[in-house]
Short mmCIF file of N, CA and C in Angstrom, two decimals:
data_model
loop_
_atom_site.label_atom_id
_atom_site.label_comp_id
_atom_site.label_asym_id
_atom_site.label_seq_id
_atom_site.Cartn_x
_atom_site.Cartn_y
_atom_site.Cartn_z
N UNK A 1 -83.72 -163.53 87.84
CA UNK A 1 -83.72 -163.77 86.40
C UNK A 1 -83.41 -162.48 85.68
N UNK A 2 -82.92 -162.62 84.45
CA UNK A 2 -82.62 -161.44 83.67
C UNK A 2 -83.02 -161.63 82.22
N UNK A 3 -83.22 -160.53 81.53
CA UNK A 3 -83.51 -160.53 80.11
C UNK A 3 -82.23 -160.11 79.39
N UNK A 4 -81.92 -160.76 78.29
CA UNK A 4 -80.70 -160.45 77.55
C UNK A 4 -81.09 -160.04 76.14
N UNK A 5 -80.56 -158.91 75.68
CA UNK A 5 -80.78 -158.47 74.30
C UNK A 5 -79.45 -158.48 73.59
N UNK A 6 -79.47 -158.80 72.31
CA UNK A 6 -78.25 -158.87 71.52
C UNK A 6 -78.41 -158.05 70.26
N UNK A 7 -77.41 -157.24 69.95
CA UNK A 7 -77.36 -156.51 68.69
C UNK A 7 -76.38 -157.26 67.82
N UNK A 8 -76.86 -157.92 66.77
CA UNK A 8 -76.04 -158.82 65.99
C UNK A 8 -74.92 -158.11 65.23
N UNK A 9 -75.19 -156.95 64.67
CA UNK A 9 -74.19 -156.27 63.84
C UNK A 9 -72.93 -155.94 64.63
N UNK A 10 -73.09 -155.47 65.84
CA UNK A 10 -71.95 -155.06 66.65
C UNK A 10 -71.51 -156.13 67.63
N UNK A 11 -72.19 -157.28 67.63
CA UNK A 11 -71.91 -158.34 68.60
C UNK A 11 -71.96 -157.80 70.03
N UNK A 12 -72.92 -156.95 70.28
CA UNK A 12 -73.07 -156.28 71.56
C UNK A 12 -74.23 -156.91 72.32
N UNK A 13 -74.01 -157.20 73.58
CA UNK A 13 -75.05 -157.85 74.38
C UNK A 13 -75.31 -157.04 75.64
N UNK A 14 -76.59 -156.86 75.96
CA UNK A 14 -76.98 -156.16 77.18
C UNK A 14 -77.92 -157.05 77.97
N UNK A 15 -77.81 -157.00 79.28
CA UNK A 15 -78.72 -157.80 80.11
C UNK A 15 -79.35 -156.90 81.16
N UNK A 16 -80.59 -157.24 81.52
CA UNK A 16 -81.36 -156.46 82.48
C UNK A 16 -81.96 -157.41 83.52
N UNK A 17 -81.78 -157.12 84.79
CA UNK A 17 -82.40 -157.91 85.84
C UNK A 17 -83.90 -157.62 85.87
N UNK A 18 -84.70 -158.66 85.82
CA UNK A 18 -86.15 -158.49 85.72
C UNK A 18 -86.74 -157.77 86.92
N UNK A 19 -86.20 -157.98 88.10
CA UNK A 19 -86.78 -157.34 89.29
C UNK A 19 -86.48 -155.84 89.35
N UNK A 20 -85.61 -155.33 88.47
CA UNK A 20 -85.31 -153.90 88.45
C UNK A 20 -86.06 -153.17 87.32
N UNK A 21 -86.85 -153.90 86.55
CA UNK A 21 -87.61 -153.29 85.45
C UNK A 21 -88.85 -152.62 86.02
N UNK A 22 -89.05 -151.35 85.64
CA UNK A 22 -90.23 -150.58 86.08
C UNK A 22 -90.93 -149.99 84.87
N UNK A 23 -92.21 -149.69 85.02
CA UNK A 23 -93.02 -149.04 83.97
C UNK A 23 -92.95 -149.79 82.64
N UNK A 24 -93.15 -151.08 82.67
CA UNK A 24 -93.10 -151.91 81.47
C UNK A 24 -94.29 -151.58 80.57
N UNK A 25 -94.01 -151.36 79.27
CA UNK A 25 -95.06 -151.03 78.30
C UNK A 25 -94.82 -151.80 77.01
N UNK A 26 -95.92 -152.13 76.34
CA UNK A 26 -95.87 -152.77 75.03
C UNK A 26 -96.63 -151.88 74.05
N UNK A 27 -96.01 -151.56 72.91
CA UNK A 27 -96.66 -150.70 71.92
C UNK A 27 -96.52 -151.33 70.53
N UNK A 28 -97.56 -151.15 69.72
CA UNK A 28 -97.55 -151.64 68.35
C UNK A 28 -97.66 -150.46 67.39
N UNK A 29 -97.06 -150.61 66.22
CA UNK A 29 -97.13 -149.61 65.15
C UNK A 29 -96.82 -148.20 65.66
N UNK A 30 -95.68 -148.06 66.29
CA UNK A 30 -95.26 -146.78 66.84
C UNK A 30 -94.58 -145.95 65.75
N UNK A 31 -95.07 -144.76 65.53
CA UNK A 31 -94.54 -143.87 64.50
C UNK A 31 -93.16 -143.35 64.89
N UNK A 32 -92.20 -143.46 63.97
CA UNK A 32 -90.86 -142.96 64.26
C UNK A 32 -90.68 -141.56 63.69
N UNK A 33 -89.57 -140.94 64.02
CA UNK A 33 -89.26 -139.61 63.48
C UNK A 33 -88.62 -139.71 62.10
N UNK A 34 -88.29 -140.91 61.67
CA UNK A 34 -87.65 -141.12 60.38
C UNK A 34 -88.72 -141.24 59.30
N UNK A 35 -88.52 -140.52 58.20
CA UNK A 35 -89.49 -140.57 57.11
C UNK A 35 -88.83 -140.30 55.77
N UNK A 36 -89.51 -140.70 54.72
CA UNK A 36 -89.14 -140.31 53.36
C UNK A 36 -90.24 -139.38 52.88
N UNK A 37 -89.94 -138.59 51.88
CA UNK A 37 -90.98 -137.67 51.38
C UNK A 37 -90.87 -137.52 49.87
N UNK A 38 -91.95 -137.03 49.29
CA UNK A 38 -92.00 -136.78 47.86
C UNK A 38 -91.26 -135.50 47.50
N UNK A 39 -90.97 -134.71 48.48
CA UNK A 39 -90.27 -133.45 48.30
C UNK A 39 -90.00 -132.84 49.65
N UNK A 40 -89.33 -131.72 49.66
CA UNK A 40 -89.03 -131.07 50.93
C UNK A 40 -89.26 -129.58 50.78
N UNK A 41 -89.87 -128.99 51.81
CA UNK A 41 -90.14 -127.56 51.81
C UNK A 41 -89.33 -126.95 52.94
N UNK A 42 -88.50 -125.97 52.58
CA UNK A 42 -87.70 -125.28 53.60
C UNK A 42 -87.98 -123.78 53.52
N UNK A 43 -88.10 -123.18 54.70
CA UNK A 43 -88.27 -121.73 54.80
C UNK A 43 -87.15 -121.23 55.70
N UNK A 44 -86.29 -120.41 55.15
CA UNK A 44 -85.15 -119.86 55.88
C UNK A 44 -84.32 -120.98 56.53
N UNK A 45 -84.14 -122.08 55.79
CA UNK A 45 -83.32 -123.19 56.26
C UNK A 45 -84.01 -124.15 57.21
N UNK A 46 -85.27 -123.90 57.53
CA UNK A 46 -86.01 -124.76 58.46
C UNK A 46 -86.95 -125.66 57.66
N UNK A 47 -86.93 -126.95 57.96
CA UNK A 47 -87.78 -127.91 57.28
C UNK A 47 -89.23 -127.72 57.72
N UNK A 48 -90.09 -127.36 56.78
CA UNK A 48 -91.53 -127.19 57.07
C UNK A 48 -92.35 -128.08 56.12
N UNK A 49 -91.81 -129.24 55.80
CA UNK A 49 -92.49 -130.17 54.90
C UNK A 49 -93.83 -130.59 55.52
N UNK A 50 -94.94 -130.44 54.77
CA UNK A 50 -96.25 -130.82 55.31
C UNK A 50 -96.32 -132.33 55.58
N UNK A 51 -97.06 -132.71 56.61
CA UNK A 51 -97.21 -134.13 56.98
C UNK A 51 -97.76 -134.95 55.82
N UNK A 52 -98.59 -134.35 54.97
CA UNK A 52 -99.18 -135.09 53.86
C UNK A 52 -98.14 -135.55 52.85
N UNK A 53 -96.96 -134.92 52.85
CA UNK A 53 -95.89 -135.30 51.92
C UNK A 53 -94.93 -136.31 52.55
N UNK A 54 -95.09 -136.60 53.83
CA UNK A 54 -94.16 -137.48 54.54
C UNK A 54 -94.68 -138.91 54.60
N UNK A 55 -93.78 -139.85 54.44
CA UNK A 55 -94.10 -141.26 54.59
C UNK A 55 -93.26 -141.78 55.75
N UNK A 56 -93.85 -141.85 56.94
CA UNK A 56 -93.13 -142.23 58.15
C UNK A 56 -92.90 -143.73 58.23
N UNK A 57 -91.80 -144.11 58.89
CA UNK A 57 -91.52 -145.51 59.20
C UNK A 57 -92.22 -145.82 60.52
N UNK A 58 -92.83 -146.98 60.62
CA UNK A 58 -93.50 -147.41 61.85
C UNK A 58 -92.78 -148.63 62.43
N UNK A 59 -92.48 -148.58 63.71
CA UNK A 59 -91.91 -149.72 64.40
C UNK A 59 -93.04 -150.70 64.68
N UNK A 60 -92.88 -151.96 64.28
CA UNK A 60 -93.96 -152.94 64.42
C UNK A 60 -94.32 -153.21 65.88
N UNK A 61 -93.32 -153.50 66.70
CA UNK A 61 -93.55 -153.77 68.12
C UNK A 61 -92.38 -153.23 68.94
N UNK A 62 -92.70 -152.62 70.06
CA UNK A 62 -91.66 -152.11 70.96
C UNK A 62 -92.04 -152.43 72.40
N UNK A 63 -91.06 -152.89 73.15
CA UNK A 63 -91.22 -153.02 74.59
C UNK A 63 -90.34 -151.94 75.20
N UNK A 64 -90.92 -151.14 76.06
CA UNK A 64 -90.14 -150.09 76.72
C UNK A 64 -90.30 -150.21 78.23
N UNK A 65 -89.25 -149.80 78.93
CA UNK A 65 -89.27 -149.84 80.39
C UNK A 65 -88.18 -148.94 80.95
N UNK A 66 -88.31 -148.65 82.23
CA UNK A 66 -87.28 -147.89 82.95
C UNK A 66 -86.40 -148.88 83.68
N UNK A 67 -85.10 -148.65 83.60
CA UNK A 67 -84.14 -149.55 84.24
C UNK A 67 -83.00 -148.73 84.83
N UNK A 68 -82.93 -148.71 86.14
CA UNK A 68 -81.90 -147.96 86.86
C UNK A 68 -81.79 -146.51 86.37
N UNK A 69 -82.94 -145.86 86.24
CA UNK A 69 -82.98 -144.45 85.85
C UNK A 69 -82.86 -144.18 84.37
N UNK A 70 -82.76 -145.22 83.55
CA UNK A 70 -82.66 -145.03 82.10
C UNK A 70 -83.91 -145.58 81.42
N UNK A 71 -84.26 -144.96 80.29
CA UNK A 71 -85.38 -145.44 79.50
C UNK A 71 -84.84 -146.40 78.43
N UNK A 72 -85.35 -147.62 78.42
CA UNK A 72 -84.88 -148.67 77.51
C UNK A 72 -86.00 -149.03 76.54
N UNK A 73 -85.66 -149.17 75.25
CA UNK A 73 -86.62 -149.62 74.24
C UNK A 73 -86.03 -150.81 73.51
N UNK A 74 -86.79 -151.88 73.43
CA UNK A 74 -86.36 -153.09 72.73
C UNK A 74 -87.31 -153.33 71.57
N UNK A 75 -86.77 -153.62 70.40
CA UNK A 75 -87.59 -153.95 69.24
C UNK A 75 -87.59 -152.90 68.15
N UNK A 76 -87.02 -151.74 68.40
CA UNK A 76 -86.98 -150.70 67.36
C UNK A 76 -86.17 -151.19 66.17
N UNK A 77 -86.66 -150.89 64.97
CA UNK A 77 -86.00 -151.20 63.70
C UNK A 77 -85.91 -152.70 63.42
N UNK A 78 -86.61 -153.52 64.18
CA UNK A 78 -86.56 -154.97 63.96
C UNK A 78 -87.68 -155.38 63.01
N UNK A 79 -87.35 -156.21 62.04
CA UNK A 79 -88.36 -156.73 61.12
C UNK A 79 -89.14 -157.86 61.77
N UNK A 80 -88.45 -158.67 62.57
CA UNK A 80 -89.09 -159.78 63.29
C UNK A 80 -88.80 -159.62 64.77
N UNK A 81 -89.85 -159.54 65.55
CA UNK A 81 -89.69 -159.38 66.99
C UNK A 81 -91.00 -159.80 67.64
N UNK A 82 -90.95 -160.79 68.50
CA UNK A 82 -92.15 -161.27 69.20
C UNK A 82 -92.32 -160.50 70.50
N UNK A 83 -92.62 -159.24 70.37
CA UNK A 83 -92.72 -158.35 71.52
C UNK A 83 -93.82 -158.72 72.49
N UNK A 84 -94.97 -159.13 71.99
CA UNK A 84 -96.10 -159.46 72.86
C UNK A 84 -95.77 -160.66 73.74
N UNK A 85 -95.12 -161.66 73.17
CA UNK A 85 -94.74 -162.85 73.93
C UNK A 85 -93.75 -162.49 75.03
N UNK A 86 -92.72 -161.72 74.67
CA UNK A 86 -91.72 -161.30 75.64
C UNK A 86 -92.34 -160.43 76.73
N UNK A 87 -93.21 -159.52 76.34
CA UNK A 87 -93.90 -158.65 77.30
C UNK A 87 -94.69 -159.49 78.31
N UNK A 88 -95.46 -160.46 77.82
CA UNK A 88 -96.26 -161.30 78.71
C UNK A 88 -95.39 -162.14 79.64
N UNK A 89 -94.26 -162.62 79.14
CA UNK A 89 -93.35 -163.40 79.98
C UNK A 89 -92.77 -162.55 81.11
N UNK A 90 -92.35 -161.34 80.78
CA UNK A 90 -91.79 -160.44 81.81
C UNK A 90 -92.86 -160.10 82.84
N UNK A 91 -94.08 -159.82 82.38
CA UNK A 91 -95.19 -159.50 83.29
C UNK A 91 -95.46 -160.65 84.25
N UNK A 92 -95.49 -161.87 83.73
CA UNK A 92 -95.76 -163.05 84.56
C UNK A 92 -94.67 -163.25 85.60
N UNK A 93 -93.43 -163.12 85.20
CA UNK A 93 -92.31 -163.34 86.11
C UNK A 93 -92.26 -162.27 87.19
N UNK A 94 -92.56 -161.03 86.83
CA UNK A 94 -92.49 -159.93 87.80
C UNK A 94 -93.68 -159.89 88.76
N UNK A 95 -94.75 -160.60 88.45
CA UNK A 95 -95.93 -160.59 89.34
C UNK A 95 -95.88 -161.68 90.35
#
């Protein structure tokens, strides 16, 4: 069996064989490196904006795993994603 992910904007589809998935993880509210801020502080061209001024974006649900030596993350930047259901299905099939 395999899992298939689709990126709608680019009409790009990727598939992963379930028996080759390793180190499967499910995470909620994962903090991203992307943020907005009320201002920006730079010293000699280096961004030193204090964390208290940053408003980070949080990914609601992410499933991550290793696949043929690559780290794969599914669910980033998605507004709707049933990560827990997919995670449980993959776990059941692989056991």
